[in-house]
Amino acid sequence: MRNARVISLEGIYKINEEDGFSNLVVNTLLNKSNLDKRDRSLATQLIYGVIRRRNTLDWIINKFASRQVKKMTPWVRNSLRLGVYQVYYLDKIPAPVAVNETVEAAKSKCNRGAIKFINGVLRNIIRNLDKINYPKLEKDPVQHIRYKYSQPQWLVERWVKNYGIDKAIEIANNLNKIPATVIRTNTLKTNRDSLIQSLVEDQVTAEPIALVPEAINLIKYPSIDRLKSFEEGKFQVQGLASMLVAHILAPEADDRVVDLCSAPGGKTTHLSQLMNNGGQVYAVDVHQHKLELIHENCTRLGITNVETICSDGREVSFTEKIDKLLVDAPCSGLGIMAKKPEIRWQKKPQDLLELQQLQAELLENGAKLLKAGGVLIYSTCTFTDEENIDIIKGFLEKHDNFKLVDLSQTAQSFGLTEYLTEGTLQLLPDDNLIEGFFIAKMVKSGNE
Ligand SMILES: C[S@@+](CC[C@H](N)C(=O)[O-])C[C@H]1O[C@@H](n2cnc3c(N)ncnc32)[C@H](O)[C@@H]1O
């Protein structure tokens, strides 16, 4: 039988060895399985936990195994990661049980020799748990952070260089926390207090979040898409920092707005909401299948002012000029690594350069579509200068008809002044509520 650990092992393998995406892998495996609620939750915890802590787990395995992780076969190294994760991080599972269960799961993937090896290494580790230590912080901060907080070396080097050692540790640690589930009240259908009341009636523990007027933190909840208030379209799941974007673009009820990279529609639907379902929102995305998600969300939320357009945002054009435009660009996603832990292993420094080019080209076309006096927002869910402030600087150098709108006042009103960077907002993954996120606002001058 494929129990929770066999399924976890398959998920970990798919993400680590085949560059799978954690959310898709977990959903697919769980939907195909017949695990009960408890085992589904265990498998989810094990998959996300192992991916998140991979560097730390490999460090420990390398200390106690006769062969380095890199030289092991993929099923062996991932079985060991699964075993060590339970032994080192999960107090609720007694270590001998964790070892036995992992070895049993590995039997479906490995030969007898490999099973003996896995068993030996895991038993060696449980005998020596108190001997696990990391490179010394004082001697080598990068290696210390890399292994203790399970992050790739290139990112740790950047964080130490840009923010100093203490902040780098804070960032690395925050990105290992289990992220909060934040929802946005659909003010077209309800208000936040009434929604919280409906949620409580549905056995959900929910709290308003002061930062954004529509935001609610779901602390304890059963499956979201089975909640009555979800089916009734009273809320949308959305990251807290993402919710700032529509407020900062501040569309009017009769505006023509373009969301140039719009799927799955988190910000599109928020814009519609702030426009009271008036005016027109054009939701552009290059992937047709992702536009279907916008349709689904709009139908559920009761939104009727959105037109979806399947097109490359670098090429799309409109007959009439646009009042407000959002470029929520494809990016490295380093700000949301708490939610998608595999990003840290899958993204490489060279990816940033490719993304940079696409981001600049999207912004370039977006700028053309705007009318004089129109407002342009550029946002990403990452915190690398190449994808953020450098893009804005490069753009403003080329376009003297665009001016940066200083976000100081906005930052003050949201209580986010510590994140102001040269008039833009560069949020860092601060605790388990705020994602790493970038927002720049510009206005087009002239009299077209
Ligand atoms: C950061 S996500 C957008 C998230 C969305 N704004 C939201 O709030 O739900 C970036 C989106 O850009 C889309 N994309 C990638 N390349 C594109 C292109 N050349 N033109 C338009 N969209 C593109 C991706 O399909 C992806 O859906």
XYZ file of C-alpha atoms and ligand atoms in Angstrom:
475
model
C 0.000 0.000 0.000
C 1.253 3.515 -0.763
C 1.166 5.008 2.708
C 2.010 8.588 3.785
C 5.766 7.979 3.748
C 5.876 6.286 0.344
C 3.866 9.172 -1.069
C 6.134 11.683 0.672
C 9.199 9.970 -0.763
C 7.728 10.120 -4.274
C 6.885 13.810 -3.825
C 10.348 14.655 -2.495
C 11.911 12.762 -5.419
C 9.789 14.627 -7.987
C 10.641 18.036 -6.569
C 14.340 17.407 -5.903
C 15.227 15.296 -8.918
C 12.742 16.438 -11.583
C 12.340 20.096 -10.615
C 8.662 19.645 -9.698
C 6.683 22.464 -8.060
C 5.763 21.659 -4.464
C 2.122 22.785 -4.635
C 1.402 20.851 -7.851
C 3.289 17.729 -6.750
C 1.562 17.610 -3.366
C -1.902 18.202 -4.864
C -1.456 15.577 -7.587
C -0.107 12.914 -5.238
C -2.710 13.500 -2.550
C -5.592 13.555 -5.005
C -4.471 10.211 -6.442
C -4.028 8.662 -2.992
C -6.599 7.302 -0.588
C -4.894 8.683 2.506
C -7.111 9.819 5.363
C -7.019 13.396 6.665
C -4.282 12.725 9.228
C -1.999 11.010 6.724
C -2.580 13.705 4.089
C -1.467 16.275 6.594
C 1.594 14.154 7.546
C 2.603 13.688 3.882
C 2.242 17.431 3.236
C 4.335 18.246 6.297
C 7.044 15.748 5.310
C 7.310 16.882 1.683
C 7.435 20.604 2.455
C 9.681 20.056 5.459
C 12.273 17.989 3.580
C 12.403 20.430 0.662
C 12.706 23.407 3.009
C 15.471 21.842 5.133
C 17.372 20.057 2.355
C 20.753 21.718 2.911
C 20.663 21.069 6.650
C 19.629 17.449 6.087
C 22.425 16.913 3.541
C 24.929 18.471 5.926
C 23.921 16.001 8.639
C 23.889 13.012 6.267
C 27.342 13.926 4.928
C 28.695 13.951 8.501
C 27.525 10.419 9.248
C 27.429 8.514 5.955
C 30.410 6.835 4.332
C 29.344 8.227 0.951
C 28.531 11.871 0.134
C 24.901 12.737 -0.682
C 25.882 13.848 -4.201
C 27.297 10.390 -4.961
C 24.248 8.441 -3.718
C 21.502 7.255 -6.057
C 18.507 9.623 -6.053
C 16.131 7.270 -4.187
C 18.758 6.607 -1.510
C 19.562 10.257 -0.865
C 15.900 11.240 -0.764
C 15.022 8.356 1.568
C 17.785 9.501 3.907
C 16.534 13.091 3.749
C 13.035 11.886 4.636
C 14.353 9.848 7.565
C 16.656 12.535 8.967
C 13.955 15.196 8.686
C 11.654 13.220 10.974
C 14.387 12.331 13.426
C 15.845 15.842 13.649
C 12.784 18.085 13.317
C 9.679 16.187 14.403
C 9.452 15.603 18.153
C 6.115 13.820 17.885
C 7.500 10.835 15.972
C 9.835 8.659 18.105
C 13.169 8.304 16.267
C 13.128 4.450 16.016
C 9.598 4.593 14.538
C 10.700 7.248 12.034
C 13.655 5.075 10.988
C 11.574 1.891 10.635
C 8.847 3.632 8.669
C 11.347 5.322 6.357
C 13.182 2.065 5.702
C 9.845 0.369 4.913
C 8.958 3.161 2.484
C 12.385 2.970 0.838
C 11.863 -0.761 0.189
C 9.432 0.148 -2.607
C 12.204 2.097 -4.398
C 15.615 0.669 -3.449
C 17.432 -2.699 -3.578
C 18.464 -4.690 -0.497
C 21.993 -3.305 -0.343
C 20.676 0.254 -0.476
C 18.114 -0.490 2.244
C 20.855 -1.803 4.518
C 22.864 1.357 3.866
C 19.884 3.666 4.611
C 19.100 1.770 7.798
C 22.744 1.934 8.949
C 23.122 5.665 8.290
C 19.835 6.573 10.000
C 20.681 4.478 13.073
C 24.112 6.067 13.218
C 22.499 9.514 13.120
C 20.013 8.809 15.910
C 22.862 7.623 18.125
C 24.752 10.858 17.484
C 22.068 13.547 17.384
C 23.812 15.526 20.128
C 27.001 15.711 18.031
C 25.419 17.621 15.151
C 26.949 21.081 14.750
C 27.408 23.640 11.977
C 30.271 25.742 10.615
C 31.034 28.445 13.200
C 29.175 31.720 12.675
C 32.197 33.803 13.731
C 34.551 31.967 11.380
C 32.383 31.543 8.306
C 28.974 33.249 8.464
C 27.971 32.266 4.932
C 28.541 28.537 5.487
C 26.909 28.741 8.907
C 23.730 30.312 7.505
C 23.798 28.084 4.442
C 23.742 24.867 6.446
C 21.966 25.835 9.658
C 19.141 27.666 7.870
C 19.152 25.552 4.727
C 19.674 28.136 1.978
C 21.791 28.093 -1.193
C 25.228 29.660 -0.945
C 24.688 32.283 -3.669
C 21.647 33.697 -1.915
C 23.270 33.748 1.504
C 26.284 35.568 0.051
C 23.965 38.228 -1.381
C 21.992 38.666 1.819
C 25.135 38.983 3.947
C 26.590 41.519 1.486
C 23.382 43.559 1.149
C 21.915 43.434 4.643
C 24.644 42.228 7.039
C 24.904 38.957 8.975
C 22.086 39.476 11.505
C 19.525 40.458 8.889
C 20.665 37.607 6.617
C 19.987 35.151 9.461
C 16.588 36.740 10.067
C 15.657 36.469 6.394
C 16.901 32.874 6.121
C 14.994 31.938 9.262
C 11.783 33.702 8.204
C 11.834 31.869 4.879
C 11.747 28.581 6.804
C 8.599 29.443 8.754
C 5.324 27.886 7.726
C 3.564 30.766 5.975
C 0.258 32.102 7.223
C -2.852 31.636 5.090
C -4.118 35.123 4.341
C -7.394 35.915 2.598
C -8.858 39.088 1.114
C -12.452 39.967 1.906
C -14.517 40.389 -1.259
C -16.026 43.776 -0.446
C -18.383 43.422 -3.416
C -20.266 40.812 -1.383
C -19.509 41.386 2.296
C -17.345 43.246 4.793
C -14.494 41.959 6.906
C -16.388 41.719 10.219
C -19.299 39.810 8.693
C -16.899 37.501 6.874
C -15.023 36.739 10.085
C -18.352 35.940 11.721
C -19.300 33.525 8.888
C -15.860 31.927 9.107
C -16.167 31.389 12.848
C -19.552 29.719 12.261
C -17.703 27.403 9.847
C -15.235 26.349 12.608
C -12.459 28.625 11.331
C -10.180 30.582 13.665
C -9.679 33.906 11.903
C -8.204 37.282 12.829
C -8.232 40.622 10.994
C -4.779 41.898 9.927
C -4.263 45.592 10.666
C -1.993 46.292 7.666
C -4.646 45.953 4.917
C -8.347 46.704 5.465
C -9.597 43.542 3.700
C -6.994 41.120 5.066
C -7.755 38.206 7.390
C -5.340 35.651 8.833
C -6.782 32.127 8.831
C -5.204 30.506 11.847
C -7.090 27.197 12.007
C -9.343 26.013 9.222
C -10.648 22.940 7.433
C -10.182 22.643 3.642
C -10.613 26.197 2.254
C -12.460 25.370 -0.953
C -15.138 23.516 1.010
C -15.961 26.524 3.185
C -19.401 28.005 2.502
C -18.040 31.560 2.458
C -15.452 30.530 -0.163
C -18.066 28.900 -2.402
C -20.194 32.029 -2.021
C -17.276 34.138 -3.258
C -16.869 36.132 -0.082
C -13.075 35.948 -0.159
C -9.985 35.282 -2.239
C -6.774 33.709 -0.937
C -3.983 36.246 -1.486
C -0.622 37.126 0.076
C -0.632 40.184 2.312
C 2.027 42.162 0.408
C 0.208 41.386 -2.867
C -2.842 43.157 -1.476
C -0.924 46.431 -1.250
C -0.576 46.645 -5.034
C -4.195 47.387 -5.963
C -4.435 49.926 -3.125
C -1.327 51.710 -4.384
C -2.545 51.696 -8.010
C -5.845 53.055 -6.597
C -8.123 52.656 -9.645
C -11.282 54.784 -9.985
C -14.669 53.166 -10.648
C -14.734 54.249 -14.314
C -11.072 53.624 -15.204
C -9.754 51.445 -18.009
C -7.134 49.311 -16.306
C -4.686 46.768 -17.735
C -3.160 43.980 -15.662
C -0.398 42.887 -18.033
C 0.651 39.650 -16.250
C -2.566 38.773 -14.564
C -3.069 35.050 -13.914
C -4.378 33.590 -11.642
C -6.066 36.925 -11.027
C -5.327 37.790 -7.415
C -4.607 41.412 -8.226
C -7.065 41.609 -11.157
C -9.959 40.696 -8.884
C -8.753 43.068 -6.182
C -8.640 45.906 -8.729
C -12.215 45.076 -9.814
C -13.263 45.119 -6.219
C -11.780 48.575 -5.613
C -13.530 49.755 -8.816
C -16.812 48.466 -7.416
C -17.096 46.214 -10.466
C -17.219 49.298 -12.735
C -15.001 50.543 -15.571
C -13.009 47.858 -17.385
C -10.124 45.637 -16.349
C -8.188 43.921 -19.139
C -6.464 40.862 -17.716
C -3.604 39.831 -20.026
C -1.551 36.654 -19.644
C 0.525 34.616 -22.047
C -0.894 31.276 -20.825
C -4.465 30.438 -21.854
C -4.859 27.696 -19.218
C -4.004 30.195 -16.504
C -6.624 32.638 -17.782
C -9.224 29.958 -17.029
C -8.356 30.458 -13.353
C -9.218 34.150 -13.674
C -12.592 33.237 -15.184
C -13.260 30.835 -12.314
C -12.287 33.411 -9.708
C -14.363 36.180 -11.329
C -17.442 33.952 -11.552
C -17.140 32.906 -7.921
C -16.474 36.457 -6.710
C -19.309 37.968 -8.779
C -16.949 40.113 -10.876
C -18.171 41.208 -14.293
C -15.824 44.020 -15.364
C -12.880 41.797 -16.379
C -12.011 40.870 -19.962
C -9.251 38.291 -20.314
C -6.783 38.503 -23.195
C -4.376 35.712 -24.064
C -1.305 37.504 -25.363
C 2.328 38.188 -24.744
C 2.385 41.310 -22.594
C 5.361 42.555 -24.621
C 3.195 42.745 -27.740
C -0.414 43.326 -26.721
C -2.012 46.578 -27.894
C -5.305 48.433 -27.363
C -7.150 50.851 -29.605
C -7.719 53.312 -26.773
C -5.167 54.455 -24.219
C -5.267 53.060 -20.686
C -5.696 54.979 -17.404
C -3.848 52.654 -15.047
C -1.598 49.713 -15.708
C -0.017 47.021 -13.606
C 3.062 45.025 -14.560
C 3.151 42.294 -11.896
C 6.090 40.712 -13.623
C 7.193 37.076 -13.743
C 10.158 36.950 -11.354
C 12.472 34.675 -9.392
C 9.882 34.458 -6.572
C 12.524 34.545 -3.842
C 10.157 36.521 -1.614
C 7.703 33.631 -1.431
C 10.153 30.830 -0.674
C 8.334 30.157 2.611
C 5.327 29.083 0.553
C 7.275 27.508 -2.321
C 10.451 26.184 -0.664
C 11.829 24.515 -3.821
C 12.474 27.942 -5.408
C 15.715 28.219 -3.422
C 17.121 25.080 -5.063
C 15.672 25.571 -8.547
C 16.532 29.219 -9.239
C 20.095 29.988 -10.280
C 21.893 33.355 -10.483
C 21.836 33.223 -14.300
C 18.005 33.034 -14.261
C 17.914 36.574 -12.927
C 19.433 37.950 -16.128
C 16.870 36.240 -18.365
C 14.047 37.448 -16.156
C 15.492 40.950 -16.131
C 15.220 41.193 -19.900
C 11.600 39.965 -19.936
C 10.674 42.303 -17.080
C 12.173 45.334 -18.841
C 10.384 44.465 -22.089
C 7.024 44.050 -20.354
C 7.441 47.413 -18.660
C 8.427 48.968 -21.984
C 5.216 47.840 -23.690
C 3.095 48.664 -20.639
C 4.406 52.223 -20.749
C 3.297 52.583 -24.387
C -0.270 51.570 -23.576
C -0.784 54.264 -20.934
C -2.344 57.645 -21.569
C -0.611 60.859 -20.481
C -1.292 61.273 -16.777
C -1.722 57.503 -16.519
C -0.337 55.530 -13.578
C 2.010 52.584 -13.909
C 2.890 50.078 -11.198
C 5.728 47.596 -11.463
C 5.736 44.834 -8.846
C 7.437 41.499 -8.158
C 7.445 38.946 -5.350
C 11.201 38.974 -4.994
C 13.995 40.991 -3.426
C 16.882 41.132 -5.872
C 18.003 44.552 -7.138
C 18.381 43.191 -10.684
C 14.663 42.449 -10.919
C 13.469 45.482 -8.978
C 15.156 48.828 -8.425
C 17.588 48.284 -11.338
C 14.649 47.713 -13.707
C 13.028 50.946 -12.547
C 16.251 52.937 -12.839
C 16.924 51.577 -16.328
C 13.356 52.385 -17.372
C 13.391 55.936 -15.976
C 16.733 56.654 -17.671
C 15.145 55.810 -21.027
C 11.797 57.536 -20.440
C 11.946 61.101 -19.256
C 8.163 61.327 -19.663
C 7.777 59.025 -16.638
C 8.298 60.139 -13.045
C 8.660 57.939 -10.013
C 5.958 58.569 -7.406
C 7.640 58.601 -4.009
C 5.889 56.011 -1.842
C 6.971 57.592 1.474
C 3.466 58.660 2.434
C 1.953 55.358 1.407
C 4.616 53.522 3.396
C 3.823 55.683 6.385
C 0.098 55.072 6.148
C 0.653 51.306 6.003
C 3.339 51.427 8.727
C 5.994 50.160 6.323
C 8.554 52.997 6.333
C 11.437 50.646 7.159
C 11.010 49.145 3.676
C 11.282 52.389 1.689
C 14.053 52.178 -0.892
C 14.658 55.230 -3.075
C 10.933 56.021 -3.213
C 9.929 52.413 -3.888
C 8.817 49.705 -1.456
C 11.130 46.736 -1.059
C 9.522 44.460 1.494
C 11.683 41.709 2.972
C 10.253 38.397 4.221
C 9.856 39.778 7.683
C 7.745 37.389 9.698
C 5.235 34.798 8.656
C 2.781 37.401 7.321
C 4.766 39.575 4.892
C 6.317 38.133 1.740
C 9.407 39.589 0.072
C 7.824 41.991 -2.419
C 8.636 45.040 -4.533
C 6.373 47.907 -5.631
C 7.283 50.980 -7.688
C 4.750 53.563 -8.866
C 5.268 55.894 -11.826
C 3.213 58.534 -13.620
C 3.339 59.340 -17.322
C 3.545 63.029 -18.131
C 2.734 64.839 -21.400
C -0.510 65.725 -23.085
C -1.346 62.963 -25.554
C 3.686 36.988 -10.841
S 2.610 36.114 -11.851
C 1.193 37.136 -11.827
C 0.344 37.002 -10.621
C -0.969 37.769 -10.741
N -0.743 39.158 -11.068
C -1.801 37.673 -9.490
O -1.779 38.581 -8.669
O -2.507 36.663 -9.334
C 3.257 36.418 -13.428
C 2.372 35.987 -14.561
O 2.998 36.432 -15.767
C 2.657 35.547 -16.787
N 3.600 35.784 -17.900
C 4.842 35.280 -18.098
N 5.378 35.779 -19.223
C 4.461 36.633 -19.750
C 4.413 37.434 -20.910
N 5.449 37.493 -21.748
N 3.308 38.157 -21.147
C 2.245 38.115 -20.290
N 2.231 37.348 -19.180
C 3.320 36.627 -18.912
C 2.717 34.196 -16.145
O 1.906 33.282 -16.851
C 2.192 34.497 -14.731
O 0.829 34.173 -14.665
